GROMACS .gro file of C-alpha atoms in nm:
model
  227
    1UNK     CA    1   0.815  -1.500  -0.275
    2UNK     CA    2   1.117  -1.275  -0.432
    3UNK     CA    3   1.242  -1.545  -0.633
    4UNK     CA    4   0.884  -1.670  -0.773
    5UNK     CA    5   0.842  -1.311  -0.832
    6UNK     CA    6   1.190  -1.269  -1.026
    7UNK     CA    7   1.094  -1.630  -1.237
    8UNK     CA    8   0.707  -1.517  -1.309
    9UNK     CA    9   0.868  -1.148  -1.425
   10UNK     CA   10   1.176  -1.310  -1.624
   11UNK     CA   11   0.904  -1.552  -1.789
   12UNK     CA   12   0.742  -1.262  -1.978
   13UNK     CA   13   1.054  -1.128  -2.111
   14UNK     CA   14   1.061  -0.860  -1.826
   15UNK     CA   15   1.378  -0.782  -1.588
   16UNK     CA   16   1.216  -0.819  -1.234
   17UNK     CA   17   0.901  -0.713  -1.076
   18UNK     CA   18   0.804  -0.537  -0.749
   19UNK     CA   19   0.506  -0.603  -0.492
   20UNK     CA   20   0.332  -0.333  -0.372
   21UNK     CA   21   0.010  -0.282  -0.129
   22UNK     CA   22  -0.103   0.072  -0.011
   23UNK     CA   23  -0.268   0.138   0.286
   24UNK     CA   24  -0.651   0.174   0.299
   25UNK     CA   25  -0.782   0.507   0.136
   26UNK     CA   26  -0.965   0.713   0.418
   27UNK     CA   27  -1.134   1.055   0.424
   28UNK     CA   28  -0.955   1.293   0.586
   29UNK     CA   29  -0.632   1.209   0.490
   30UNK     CA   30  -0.419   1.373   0.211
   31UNK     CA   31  -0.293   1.230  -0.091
   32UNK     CA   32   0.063   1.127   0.013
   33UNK     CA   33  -0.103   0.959   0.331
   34UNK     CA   34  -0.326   0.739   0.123
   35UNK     CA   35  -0.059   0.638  -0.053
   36UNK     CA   36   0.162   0.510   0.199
   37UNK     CA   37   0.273   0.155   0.071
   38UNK     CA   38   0.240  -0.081   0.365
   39UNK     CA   39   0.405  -0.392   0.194
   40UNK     CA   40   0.670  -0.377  -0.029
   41UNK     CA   41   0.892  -0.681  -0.205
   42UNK     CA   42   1.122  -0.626  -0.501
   43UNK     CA   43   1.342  -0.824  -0.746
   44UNK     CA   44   1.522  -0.496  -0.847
   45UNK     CA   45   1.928  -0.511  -0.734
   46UNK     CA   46   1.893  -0.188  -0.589
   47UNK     CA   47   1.595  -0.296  -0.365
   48UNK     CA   48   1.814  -0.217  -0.045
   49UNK     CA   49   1.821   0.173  -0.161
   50UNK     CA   50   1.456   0.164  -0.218
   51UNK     CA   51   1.247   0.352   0.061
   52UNK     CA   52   0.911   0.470   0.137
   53UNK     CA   53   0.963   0.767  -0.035
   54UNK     CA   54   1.082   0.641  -0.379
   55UNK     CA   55   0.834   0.410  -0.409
   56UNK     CA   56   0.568   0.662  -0.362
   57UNK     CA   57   0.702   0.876  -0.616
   58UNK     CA   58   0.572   0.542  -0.835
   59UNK     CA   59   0.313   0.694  -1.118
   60UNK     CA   60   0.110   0.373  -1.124
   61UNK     CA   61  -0.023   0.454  -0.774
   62UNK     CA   62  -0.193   0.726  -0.908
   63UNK     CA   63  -0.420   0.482  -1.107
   64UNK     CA   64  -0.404   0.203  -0.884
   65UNK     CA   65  -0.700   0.240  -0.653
   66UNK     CA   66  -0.970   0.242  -0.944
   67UNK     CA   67  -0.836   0.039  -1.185
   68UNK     CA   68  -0.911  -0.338  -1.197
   69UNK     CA   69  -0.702  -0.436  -1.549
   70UNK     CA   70  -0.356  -0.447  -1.637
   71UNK     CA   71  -0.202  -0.122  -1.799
   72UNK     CA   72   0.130  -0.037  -1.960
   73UNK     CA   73   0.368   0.259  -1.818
   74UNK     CA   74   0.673   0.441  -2.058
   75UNK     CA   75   0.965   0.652  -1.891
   76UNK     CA   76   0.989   0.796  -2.225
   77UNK     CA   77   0.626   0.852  -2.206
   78UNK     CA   78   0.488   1.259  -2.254
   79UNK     CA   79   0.251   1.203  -1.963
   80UNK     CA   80   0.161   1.487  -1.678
   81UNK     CA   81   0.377   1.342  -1.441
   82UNK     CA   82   0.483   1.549  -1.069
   83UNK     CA   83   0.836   1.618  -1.029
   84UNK     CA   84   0.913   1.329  -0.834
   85UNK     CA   85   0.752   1.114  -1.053
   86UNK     CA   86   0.938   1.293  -1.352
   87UNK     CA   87   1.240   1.204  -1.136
   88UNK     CA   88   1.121   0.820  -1.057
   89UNK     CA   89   1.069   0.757  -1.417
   90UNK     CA   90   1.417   0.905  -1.500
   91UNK     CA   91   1.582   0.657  -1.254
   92UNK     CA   92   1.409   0.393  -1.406
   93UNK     CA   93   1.542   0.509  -1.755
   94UNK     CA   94   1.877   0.535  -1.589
   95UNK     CA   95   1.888   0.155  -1.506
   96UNK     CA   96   1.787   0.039  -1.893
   97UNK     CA   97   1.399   0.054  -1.871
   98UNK     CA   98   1.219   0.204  -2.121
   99UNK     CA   99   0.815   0.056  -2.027
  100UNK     CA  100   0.690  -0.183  -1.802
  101UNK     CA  101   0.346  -0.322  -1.683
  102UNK     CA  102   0.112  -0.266  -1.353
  103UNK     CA  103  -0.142  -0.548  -1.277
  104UNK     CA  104  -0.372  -0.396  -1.016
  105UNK     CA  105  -0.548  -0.624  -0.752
  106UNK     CA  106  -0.852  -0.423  -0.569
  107UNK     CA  107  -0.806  -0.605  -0.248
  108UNK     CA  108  -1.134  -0.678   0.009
  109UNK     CA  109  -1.007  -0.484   0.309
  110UNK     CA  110  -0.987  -0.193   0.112
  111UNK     CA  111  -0.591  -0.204   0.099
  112UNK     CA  112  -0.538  -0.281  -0.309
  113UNK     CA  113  -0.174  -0.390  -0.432
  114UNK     CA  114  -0.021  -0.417  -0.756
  115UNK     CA  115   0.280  -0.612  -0.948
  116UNK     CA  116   0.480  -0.391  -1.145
  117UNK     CA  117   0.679  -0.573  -1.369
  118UNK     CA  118   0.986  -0.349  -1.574
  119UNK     CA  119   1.214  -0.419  -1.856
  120UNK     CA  120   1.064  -0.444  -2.183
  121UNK     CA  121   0.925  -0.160  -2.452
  122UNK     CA  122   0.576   0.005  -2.443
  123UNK     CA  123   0.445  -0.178  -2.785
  124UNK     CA  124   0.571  -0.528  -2.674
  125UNK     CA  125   0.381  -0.484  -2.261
  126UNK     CA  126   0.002  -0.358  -2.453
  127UNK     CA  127   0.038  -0.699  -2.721
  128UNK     CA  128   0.095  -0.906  -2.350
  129UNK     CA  129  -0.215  -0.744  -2.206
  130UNK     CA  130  -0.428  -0.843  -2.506
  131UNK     CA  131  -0.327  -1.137  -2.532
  132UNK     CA  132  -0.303  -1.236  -2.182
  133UNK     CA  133  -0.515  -0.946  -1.947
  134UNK     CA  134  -0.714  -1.179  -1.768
  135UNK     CA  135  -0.484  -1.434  -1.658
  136UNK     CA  136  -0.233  -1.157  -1.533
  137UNK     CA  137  -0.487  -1.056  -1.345
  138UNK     CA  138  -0.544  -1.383  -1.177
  139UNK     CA  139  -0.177  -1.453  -1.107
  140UNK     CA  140  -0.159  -1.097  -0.959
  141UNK     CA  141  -0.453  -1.195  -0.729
  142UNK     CA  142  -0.304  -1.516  -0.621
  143UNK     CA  143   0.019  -1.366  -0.563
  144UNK     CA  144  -0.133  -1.098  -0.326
  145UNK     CA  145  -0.309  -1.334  -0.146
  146UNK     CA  146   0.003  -1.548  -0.034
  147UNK     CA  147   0.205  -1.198  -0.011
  148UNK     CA  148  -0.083  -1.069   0.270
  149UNK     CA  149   0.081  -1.349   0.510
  150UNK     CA  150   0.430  -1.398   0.392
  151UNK     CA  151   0.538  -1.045   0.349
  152UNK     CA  152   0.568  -0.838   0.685
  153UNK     CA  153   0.464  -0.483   0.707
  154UNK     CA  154   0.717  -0.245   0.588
  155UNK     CA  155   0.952  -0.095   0.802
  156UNK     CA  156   0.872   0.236   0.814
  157UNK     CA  157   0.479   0.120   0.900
  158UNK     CA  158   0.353   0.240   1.279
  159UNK     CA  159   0.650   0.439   1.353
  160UNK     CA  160   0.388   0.695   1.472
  161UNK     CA  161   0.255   0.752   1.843
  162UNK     CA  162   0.203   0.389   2.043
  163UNK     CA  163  -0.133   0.332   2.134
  164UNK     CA  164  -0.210   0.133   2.433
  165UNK     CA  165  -0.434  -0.203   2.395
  166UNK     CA  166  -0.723  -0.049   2.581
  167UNK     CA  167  -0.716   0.204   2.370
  168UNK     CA  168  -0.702   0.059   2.086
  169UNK     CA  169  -0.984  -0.119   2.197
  170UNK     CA  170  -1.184   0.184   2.256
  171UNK     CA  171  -1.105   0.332   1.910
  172UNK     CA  172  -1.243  -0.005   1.733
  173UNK     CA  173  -1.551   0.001   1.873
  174UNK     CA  174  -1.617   0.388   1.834
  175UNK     CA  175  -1.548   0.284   1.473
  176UNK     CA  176  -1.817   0.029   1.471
  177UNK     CA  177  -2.055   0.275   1.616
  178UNK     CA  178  -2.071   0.230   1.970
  179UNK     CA  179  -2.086   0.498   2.216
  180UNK     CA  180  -1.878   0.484   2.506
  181UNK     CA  181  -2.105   0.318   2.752
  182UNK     CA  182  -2.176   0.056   2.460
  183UNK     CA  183  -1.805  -0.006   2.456
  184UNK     CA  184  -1.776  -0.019   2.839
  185UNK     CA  185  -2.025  -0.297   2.837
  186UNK     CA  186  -1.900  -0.471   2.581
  187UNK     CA  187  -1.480  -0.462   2.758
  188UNK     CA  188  -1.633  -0.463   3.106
  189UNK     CA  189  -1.516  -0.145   3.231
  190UNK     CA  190  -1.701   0.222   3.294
  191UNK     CA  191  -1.828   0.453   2.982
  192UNK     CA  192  -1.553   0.686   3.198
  193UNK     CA  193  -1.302   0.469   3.145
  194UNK     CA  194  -1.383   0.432   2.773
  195UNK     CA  195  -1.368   0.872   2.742
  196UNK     CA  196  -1.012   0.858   2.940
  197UNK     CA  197  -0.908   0.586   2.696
  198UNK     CA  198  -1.042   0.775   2.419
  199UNK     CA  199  -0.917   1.096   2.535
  200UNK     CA  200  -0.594   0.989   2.558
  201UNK     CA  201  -0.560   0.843   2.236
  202UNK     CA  202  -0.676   1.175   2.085
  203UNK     CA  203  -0.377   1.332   2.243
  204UNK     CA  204  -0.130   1.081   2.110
  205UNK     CA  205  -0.289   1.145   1.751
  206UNK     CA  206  -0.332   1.467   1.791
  207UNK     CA  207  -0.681   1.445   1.635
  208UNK     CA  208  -0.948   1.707   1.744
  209UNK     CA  209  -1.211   1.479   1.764
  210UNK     CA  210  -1.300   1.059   1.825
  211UNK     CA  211  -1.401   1.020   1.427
  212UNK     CA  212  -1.081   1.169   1.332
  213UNK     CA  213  -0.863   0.966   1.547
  214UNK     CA  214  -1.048   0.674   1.448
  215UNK     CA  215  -0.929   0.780   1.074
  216UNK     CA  216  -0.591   0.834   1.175
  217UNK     CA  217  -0.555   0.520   1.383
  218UNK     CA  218  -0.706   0.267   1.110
  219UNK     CA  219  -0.626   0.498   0.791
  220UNK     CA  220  -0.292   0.516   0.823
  221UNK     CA  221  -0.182   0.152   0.998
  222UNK     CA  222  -0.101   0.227   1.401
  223UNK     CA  223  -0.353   0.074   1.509
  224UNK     CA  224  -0.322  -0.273   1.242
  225UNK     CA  225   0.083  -0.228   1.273
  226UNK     CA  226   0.039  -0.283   1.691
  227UNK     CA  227  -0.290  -0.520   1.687
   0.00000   0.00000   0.00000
């Protein structure tokens, strides 16, 4: 994947790419949690010094979850930028980048990803999109689809509290809707046994009530990092 990655970015004139997918977007949960990145592939040289943090700091994510068409980024760019994003962009200008391009791919589970390919200036990335905005798009949505199975879940995923199985369990269903004697019947065991399971992933989470947990567990990847 790295090295069709590296050949697809080098073939538009750009120095590398990275592959990025966030976690699903849940109420609830603050900004920086929605953000999380859950996969994560790069071409860049200094990949290995690249962590969760950094590649939040990443201004495309910002636009990422409602936009559906390519767009160009500047580090030189004037733009109301955070701090660490002021400081992201500055690293990037550090290394000899002065614009790049984010393909966004709206993905059906709710988890969208993007390609963001670096290297070349801000004039020369908006002619590509014109010219070629649709079939970026496609390649962008091909490449996530291969990425969902080839690339593992990033490191720093579901280092959070461990959730048993059966509670797990428990915590799916109440997110489909059942109440616990519903779920009982459905895994065979007591409605009481479903509120102990319940209860105890509640403590884990440390959520206050079963709809938060079950935004907590799902929103920000224990629960799909241990299935």
């Amino acid at each position: 994947m790295r090295t069709w990655l590296l050949k697809f970015a080098r073939g538009l004139g750009f120095y590398g790419a990275r592959y990025i997918q966030l976690r699903r977007l849940c109420w609830g949960l603050g900004d920086a949690d929605s953000a999380q990145p859950i996969r994560y592939l790069s071409t860049s040289s200094q990949a290995d010094r690249e962590d969760e943090q950094w590649i939040r700091a990443d201004p495309s994510i910002g636009q990422i979850r409602n936009a559906f068409a390519p767009f160009a980024w500047s580090t030189r760019s004037g733009q109301d930028v955070t701090p660490q994003q002021r400081a992201w962009l500055d690293g990037e200008r550090s290394r000899g980048i002065d614009a790049g391009l984010t393909i966004p791919v709206q993905d059906s589970e709710g988890c969208p990803a993007y390609l963001n390919l670096f290297g070349i200036d801000e004039a020369a990335v908006r002619d590509l999109i014109d010219a070629r905005a649709a079939e970026l798009a496609f390649t962008a949505a091909q490449f996530h689809a291969r990425a969902k199975a080839l690339v593992p879940v990033a490191h720093w995923v579901g280092h959070g509290p461990k959730l048993s199985n059966r509670e797990i369990e428990c915590l799916r269903l109440a997110a489909f809707g059942q109440n616990v004697n519903e779920s009982g019947q459905t895994l065979g065991i007591s409605g009481r046994t479903v509120e102990f399971h319940l209860r105890n992933a509640l403590d884990k989470l440390g959520a206050p009530t079963k709809i938060r947990a079950v935004v907590l567990a799902f929103g920000t990847g224990i629960v799909a990092a241990q299935a």
